[in-house]
Amino acid sequence: MGRFLLRRLVHHLVLVFVAVTLAYVLASLALDPRSRYEGRNPPAPPAVIDAQLSEYGVNDEDPLPERYVHWMGGVLRGDFGTTVTGGSINDELWSRALVSLRLLVIGSVLGAAVGVLVGVVSAVKQHSFIDRLFTAVSFFFIATPVFFTAVLLKFGALQVNEAAGETVLFYTGYETPGLEAGFWGTVTDQVAHLILPTLSIALGLTALVSRYQRNAMLDVLNSDFLRTAQAKGLTRRQALYRHGLRTALIPMAPLLAYSFGTLVVGATFTEKIFGWHGMGEWVVDSITRDDINVTATVALFTAVFVLFAALLSDVLHAVLDPRVRVTA
Amino acid sequence: MIRQEPTTSRAPEGTAPLFEVRDLTVAFVGESGPVPAVRGLSYALSRGEVLGIVGESGSGKSASALAVMGLLPSSATVSGSVRLRGEELLGLSDRRLARIRGSRIAMVFQDPLSALTPVHRIGDQVAEAVRIHQGVSAAAAHDRAVELLDAVGIPNAAQRARAYPHEFSGGMRQRVMIAMAIANDPDVLIADEPTTALDVTVQAQVLALLETARRMTGAATVVITHDLAVVAGIADRIVVMYAGKAVESGPVVPVYADPRMPYTIGLLGSVPRLDRPGRPLTPIEGAPPDLARLPQGCPFVSRCPVNVPVCRTIEPALEPVARSDRRAACHRRGEIAFGRIGGAPVFPLPEIASAREESPRDGRPAVLEVRQLVKRHPITTGVVLRRRIGTITAVDGISFDIREGEALGLVGESGCGKTTTVMQLLELAAPEEGRVSMLGRDIASLSRDGRKHLRREVQVVFQDPFASLDPRLPVGDIIAEPLRAFGVSLDRRHGRVRDLLDLVGLSAEHANRYPADLSGGQRQRIGIARALALEPRLLVLDEPVSALDVSIQAGVLNLLEHLKVHLGLAYLFVGHDLSVVRHVADRVAVMYAGRLVEVGDADEVFGHPTHPYTQALLSAVPIPEPGTERQRTRILLDGDLPDPADLPSGCRFRSRCPLFARLPPERRRRCSDVDPPLEPRSTGDHQSACHWARDNPILPAGAGRSRTGRSDTD
Ligand code: SF4
Ligand code: SF4
C-alpha cells in the first residue's frame, strides 16, 4: 500500500509541475505588464521600464524559458517572486492561503459528508417523498452556477437579518475588522462570517455527491453479496451496515478527487462575491492587473491543493477497496 | 384448501416431512398490476433427500427459492406455506427469519464474482456465518472458518482465509459459498444454479462437494438449475417448472425415461448429448409466454405440437400419472408414453440434411491454416512511464487447419487461450510469430485491399446476441449493414435481406422490428443472418448458444448444421459446453494453457481420448440420463489452470495430471523434463501431446472398444 501511494504521489507531482508550467506560460503570453508602465503619466523612459520589468522577472523582451527557469528556481527555494507593483508575493501568500483553505476544507468536507448521507437516505428510501424531494433539490443546485447560489444566499441572509433585527449572518469579509470580543466572541464572529460562503460552495458538491452516492447505494442494495449476507442470517438492516455501506462508498473516492477542481473554481466566485481576501479573489484581481507571477503562484497553490485532495482520495480508495491495493 | 401432494410419501408414515412447500405463489409489481412469478408450487423433502428444480429463465425457479428464504424485495407478494419441521416460515418477521436463515436453511448462490462482499476477507465472511448463529468468540469463529475452508478443499486454508474474494477463482469462491452454507449444519440446503458459468471441470468439483456437504450435514437439498444433466446426476426427485408452475414431478429415473408432459419431452429432446452425437435435436418452437399476459388454458399451448382444443380453455392441474408417485400437468398425460402419442413422437425429429458430403478430408481445400501461432501479452507497470516487466504467452505455438465444409470445435477451460486465438485470427493481422493463411493466402502478405476482400470471407457470430446488435436499428438495417459497407445497391440489399431472413428461419416481416422486440433465439438468428450477408466461407462462432435457454439453443444448433451442409461453410466453433461442441463439430482441438493437447476427428477424440486432460474434461460433462450418469466415474482435476506467468516445467498439465500422479518416479521424470509435442495416435490424423498417452474411453457409448495408444512403450 505504501508503494501504491508513493507511485500515486509521483504521478500527481508530475501533473502539478505540468499544470504550473502551463499556467505560467499561458499567463506570460496573455498578460501584458508593460502596458501598466507605458500608460503612466508622466511617461517613463523605455529603458527604465525595461529595467523595472526585468527586475520583477516579467519583461516580455527577455526570453520566456529564461524567465520561467528564474521564477521556478525561486519557487523551489521558497521565493514566489514579486507582484507587478514590486511587493513580495510571499508576504501576502500565507494570509490569503489560510483564508481560502478555511473555506475550501470546511466546504469540501461538509459538502461530501452531507452528500453521502443524503445519497444513502435517498437510496434506502427510494421512490419515497423524501427521495423525490432530495432529487429535486439536488438537481436545482447542480444546474445552478455557484455565483447564482451565492447571490441567492446573500439575499436570503438579508431577510434573516432583517427578521432577526440584527446581523446574524455576515456576507462581507471573513471577520469583523477590529473586533475586540475575547476568544469566544471572535470564534462566533468568524463562524457567522463562514456560514454563507461555505454553504455556497458546499451545496453544489453535496448535490453532486448525493446523486452519485444514491446510484452507488442502489447498486449495492440490489447486489448479490447483500443477499448472501442475509442468507447467512443477517437481517436486511445488519447486512446493509456491515456489507453494503463500505462497498457503496468506494465509487465516491475517485469522484471526490475530480470534484475538487470544480470546487476551487466555485471558491473563486464565492470569495469575490462575499469579499473574502483569499486566493480566488487574488487571481481575479491579478489578471486584471496583468500580474504574471501572482497568477502563476495561485495556479501552483490550486494545483497543490488538488494534489492533496487527490492523494487523500487515493488513500480513501485504498482503505475502502482491497482490489485497488494490488493493482494500479 | 390444501392439496395433498403424494410425492411426499418418502417421509416415514405419520411424521411430517422435514421441509414442505405448499401452494407457494410469488408476484412482483408490474406496470399494470401484479405479475405472477410463481403460481402455486408444492414439494416436500425428507432428510438427506435431493430435489432438482429445473426450468428455463423466467420459469420462477429462483424466485421460489428466494421466497422460501424471505429474500425477495419487499414489493413482492408471497402466499402459500413453507414449513420447516412443521413450523410455518412465511410471514415471520425479518428478525425471526434471519435466525433461521444460514443456520437451519442455508443457501448457495450462483457465483459471478458478485455473491461475496468484495471488501471483506474470505475468512471473515465465513467466520461471520459462524458467529451470527453460535455464540462463540471471534477467535474461535475464525478457527472454525479455517476448518470449514479446509473441509471444502481450499488449499492452505489458514493463509487463504486472509485473501479477498477477487483473489479467488470462480470455483474457489463457490467452495467458500458452500463452506458458509454448511457452517451451521443446516437442515435444508438450497443451491440456486450452483454451477452455472463455471467450467465443466470446476462444475464437477463443485457438484462432488455439494454431495459431500449433503452427506456431512444430512441436509435435505434443493438444487435449482436449467441443466437437466446436472439434475440427472445428483437428484432423487425432479420438479420441472414452466411459466411459474410445476408441470411435471416425480423420481428422476422414470421422469427422464418416460416424461409425460410435452414440455419435459421437448426439453430432453433439445439437449445435445455427449453420448449421442448423431441424434438430431428437437427444438421447442416459440418462446415462453409473457407472465404479465398469461393466456387462458395451458401456458404451453402455443408451443405444444399435440395441443387439443380443451388446452386453450382449461389450464391442466398437476395430477397423478397412472398409479405412481409421479405427476404431470397435461390434459393428454394419459395418452403419452415414452415421448410418443398414438405411436407418433410428440416432437417429430426435424429434417436435417446431415448427409455430410463425405469427400475425403485431404481432397478438400483448407479454409484456414494456422501454423505455430504465438500471441504474447505484455505485463506492464507504472502510471506515468509504463514499463514492461514481463510477458504472458497466452497462445504458445498452436497449429491446426479447417477444411471446406467442416466444423472445428476449439475447447478448453476459460483462460486456456481459446478466446485470444479467435481474437488474433479475426484481426486478420500478421501474427507476432507463426503463420496464418486463410483461403490459401498468407495473412502477413496481404495488401489493404486483399485484407478487405478477406473480411467478406470470414465472419463472426458472438455469444451475446443482445450486445452485438445495435438496438436503435431495425433488423433489416442490421442485416444489410455489411452489404452497405461493401457497396451493394439498395435494391439488391432488400432482396438479400429477405433471403437471409428466410435462410435463418425468420419471416420477412421481422425486417421492420427492433432487436428489443425479439427473443434471444431470434436475435442470435439475426446475428447469424448478418454474418452470412456477404456469403463468407468461414464462420467464427464464439460461444454462439451459451446465452440461450436449451429449448431455444436446439433450434440455433440445427440451423447451424443446416447452413453448413447447404452452404458448404466452414466453422471455427469456440465453446465451453462439450456436449454442444460434440454436436456441432467434425473435428476438435483441445486447448490447455496456450497449447493444443489433442486434435483430431471428433469421433476419435471424443470416443477415444488419449490425453489425460481430454479424458478429464469429458468425464466431467454430465449426461442427462440418471441411470448412465450415476454409473460413470469422474476424473476430478485438482485446482485451476496454472498461472500463465509461472508454468510448470516439462508438460504444462503436470500440476493437475491424474495420470502423472499415478506414474512411477522414473516415468514422471520424463513429464517434468520434456515438454511433450503433439504426436500422431492410432488412426487418421488424431494427435495428442502426452508422453504416456493411452486410449481411455470415458463415455458409455465407447465402452468395450478401447484400444491402446501408440506411445505406450518405453
Ligand atoms: S395440456 Fe395441451 S397444450 Fe398443454 S401440454 Fe398438454 S397437450 Fe400440450
Ligand atoms: S506428459 Fe505426463 S504430465 Fe503431461 S499429460 Fe502426459 S502423463 Fe500427464
Short mmCIF file of N, CA and C in Angstrom, two decimals, chain A residues 70 90 103 110 124-125 134 138 141 149 177 180 200 203 226-227 231 250 252 257-258 260 262 275 282 288 301 310:
data_model
loop_
_atom_site.label_atom_id
_atom_site.label_comp_id
_atom_site.label_asym_id
_atom_site.label_seq_id
_atom_site.Cartn_x
_atom_site.Cartn_y
_atom_site.Cartn_z
N HIS A 70 13.96 31.11 -14.08
CA HIS A 70 14.27 32.01 -12.98
C HIS A 70 13.18 31.94 -11.90
N ASN A 90 5.40 36.51 -1.27
CA ASN A 90 5.43 35.70 -0.06
C ASN A 90 4.68 36.34 1.09
N LEU A 103 -12.09 28.08 3.88
CA LEU A 103 -13.31 27.94 3.09
C LEU A 103 -13.34 26.59 2.37
N LEU A 110 -17.66 19.19 4.51
CA LEU A 110 -19.09 19.29 4.80
C LEU A 110 -19.91 18.83 3.59
N VAL A 124 -32.00 4.23 0.19
CA VAL A 124 -32.72 3.29 1.06
C VAL A 124 -34.22 3.56 0.98
N LYS A 125 -34.58 4.84 0.87
CA LYS A 125 -36.00 5.20 0.79
C LYS A 125 -36.38 5.52 -0.65
N PHE A 134 -35.24 15.21 -2.18
CA PHE A 134 -33.79 15.33 -2.32
C PHE A 134 -33.40 15.42 -3.79
N SER A 138 -31.44 18.57 -5.29
CA SER A 138 -30.07 18.45 -5.76
C SER A 138 -29.96 18.80 -7.24
N PHE A 141 -29.53 22.50 -7.45
CA PHE A 141 -28.20 23.03 -7.16
C PHE A 141 -27.14 22.58 -8.16
N THR A 149 -26.02 30.83 -6.81
CA THR A 149 -26.30 30.33 -5.47
C THR A 149 -25.85 31.35 -4.43
N PRO A 177 -13.71 43.53 11.18
CA PRO A 177 -12.39 44.12 11.42
C PRO A 177 -12.37 44.84 12.76
N GLU A 180 -13.11 43.42 19.23
CA GLU A 180 -12.46 43.03 20.48
C GLU A 180 -13.51 42.32 21.31
N SER A 200 -22.34 28.17 0.10
CA SER A 200 -22.46 28.38 -1.35
C SER A 200 -21.55 27.44 -2.12
N LEU A 203 -23.01 23.41 -1.18
CA LEU A 203 -24.30 22.94 -1.70
C LEU A 203 -24.15 22.23 -3.04
N LEU A 226 -25.14 -8.72 -0.94
CA LEU A 226 -26.02 -8.31 0.15
C LEU A 226 -27.03 -9.43 0.43
N ARG A 227 -27.46 -10.07 -0.63
CA ARG A 227 -28.38 -11.19 -0.49
C ARG A 227 -27.67 -12.35 0.23
N ALA A 231 -28.62 -14.24 3.58
CA ALA A 231 -28.81 -15.69 3.60
C ALA A 231 -28.01 -16.31 4.73
N ILE A 250 -17.13 3.17 -2.14
CA ILE A 250 -15.94 3.05 -3.00
C ILE A 250 -15.98 3.98 -4.20
N MET A 252 -17.20 6.73 -4.53
CA MET A 252 -17.15 8.14 -4.16
C MET A 252 -15.71 8.67 -4.13
N ALA A 257 -12.02 13.28 -5.81
CA ALA A 257 -10.79 13.84 -6.36
C ALA A 257 -11.11 14.74 -7.55
N TYR A 258 -12.03 14.28 -8.39
CA TYR A 258 -12.33 15.08 -9.57
C TYR A 258 -13.12 16.33 -9.24
N PHE A 260 -12.89 18.27 -6.72
CA PHE A 260 -12.17 19.36 -6.06
C PHE A 260 -11.80 20.47 -7.04
N THR A 262 -13.54 21.59 -9.58
CA THR A 262 -14.71 22.45 -9.72
C THR A 262 -14.92 23.27 -8.45
N GLY A 275 -16.51 38.98 -0.65
CA GLY A 275 -15.45 39.88 -0.22
C GLY A 275 -14.42 39.23 0.68
N TRP A 282 -7.70 36.95 -5.27
CA TRP A 282 -6.37 37.41 -5.67
C TRP A 282 -6.12 37.16 -7.16
N THR A 288 -6.61 41.07 -13.89
CA THR A 288 -6.95 42.42 -14.37
C THR A 288 -5.76 43.36 -14.22
N PHE A 301 -0.70 27.07 -6.11
CA PHE A 301 -1.42 26.77 -4.88
C PHE A 301 -2.60 25.84 -5.16
N ALA A 310 -6.45 14.80 -4.10
CA ALA A 310 -6.41 13.58 -4.89
C ALA A 310 -5.70 12.47 -4.12
#
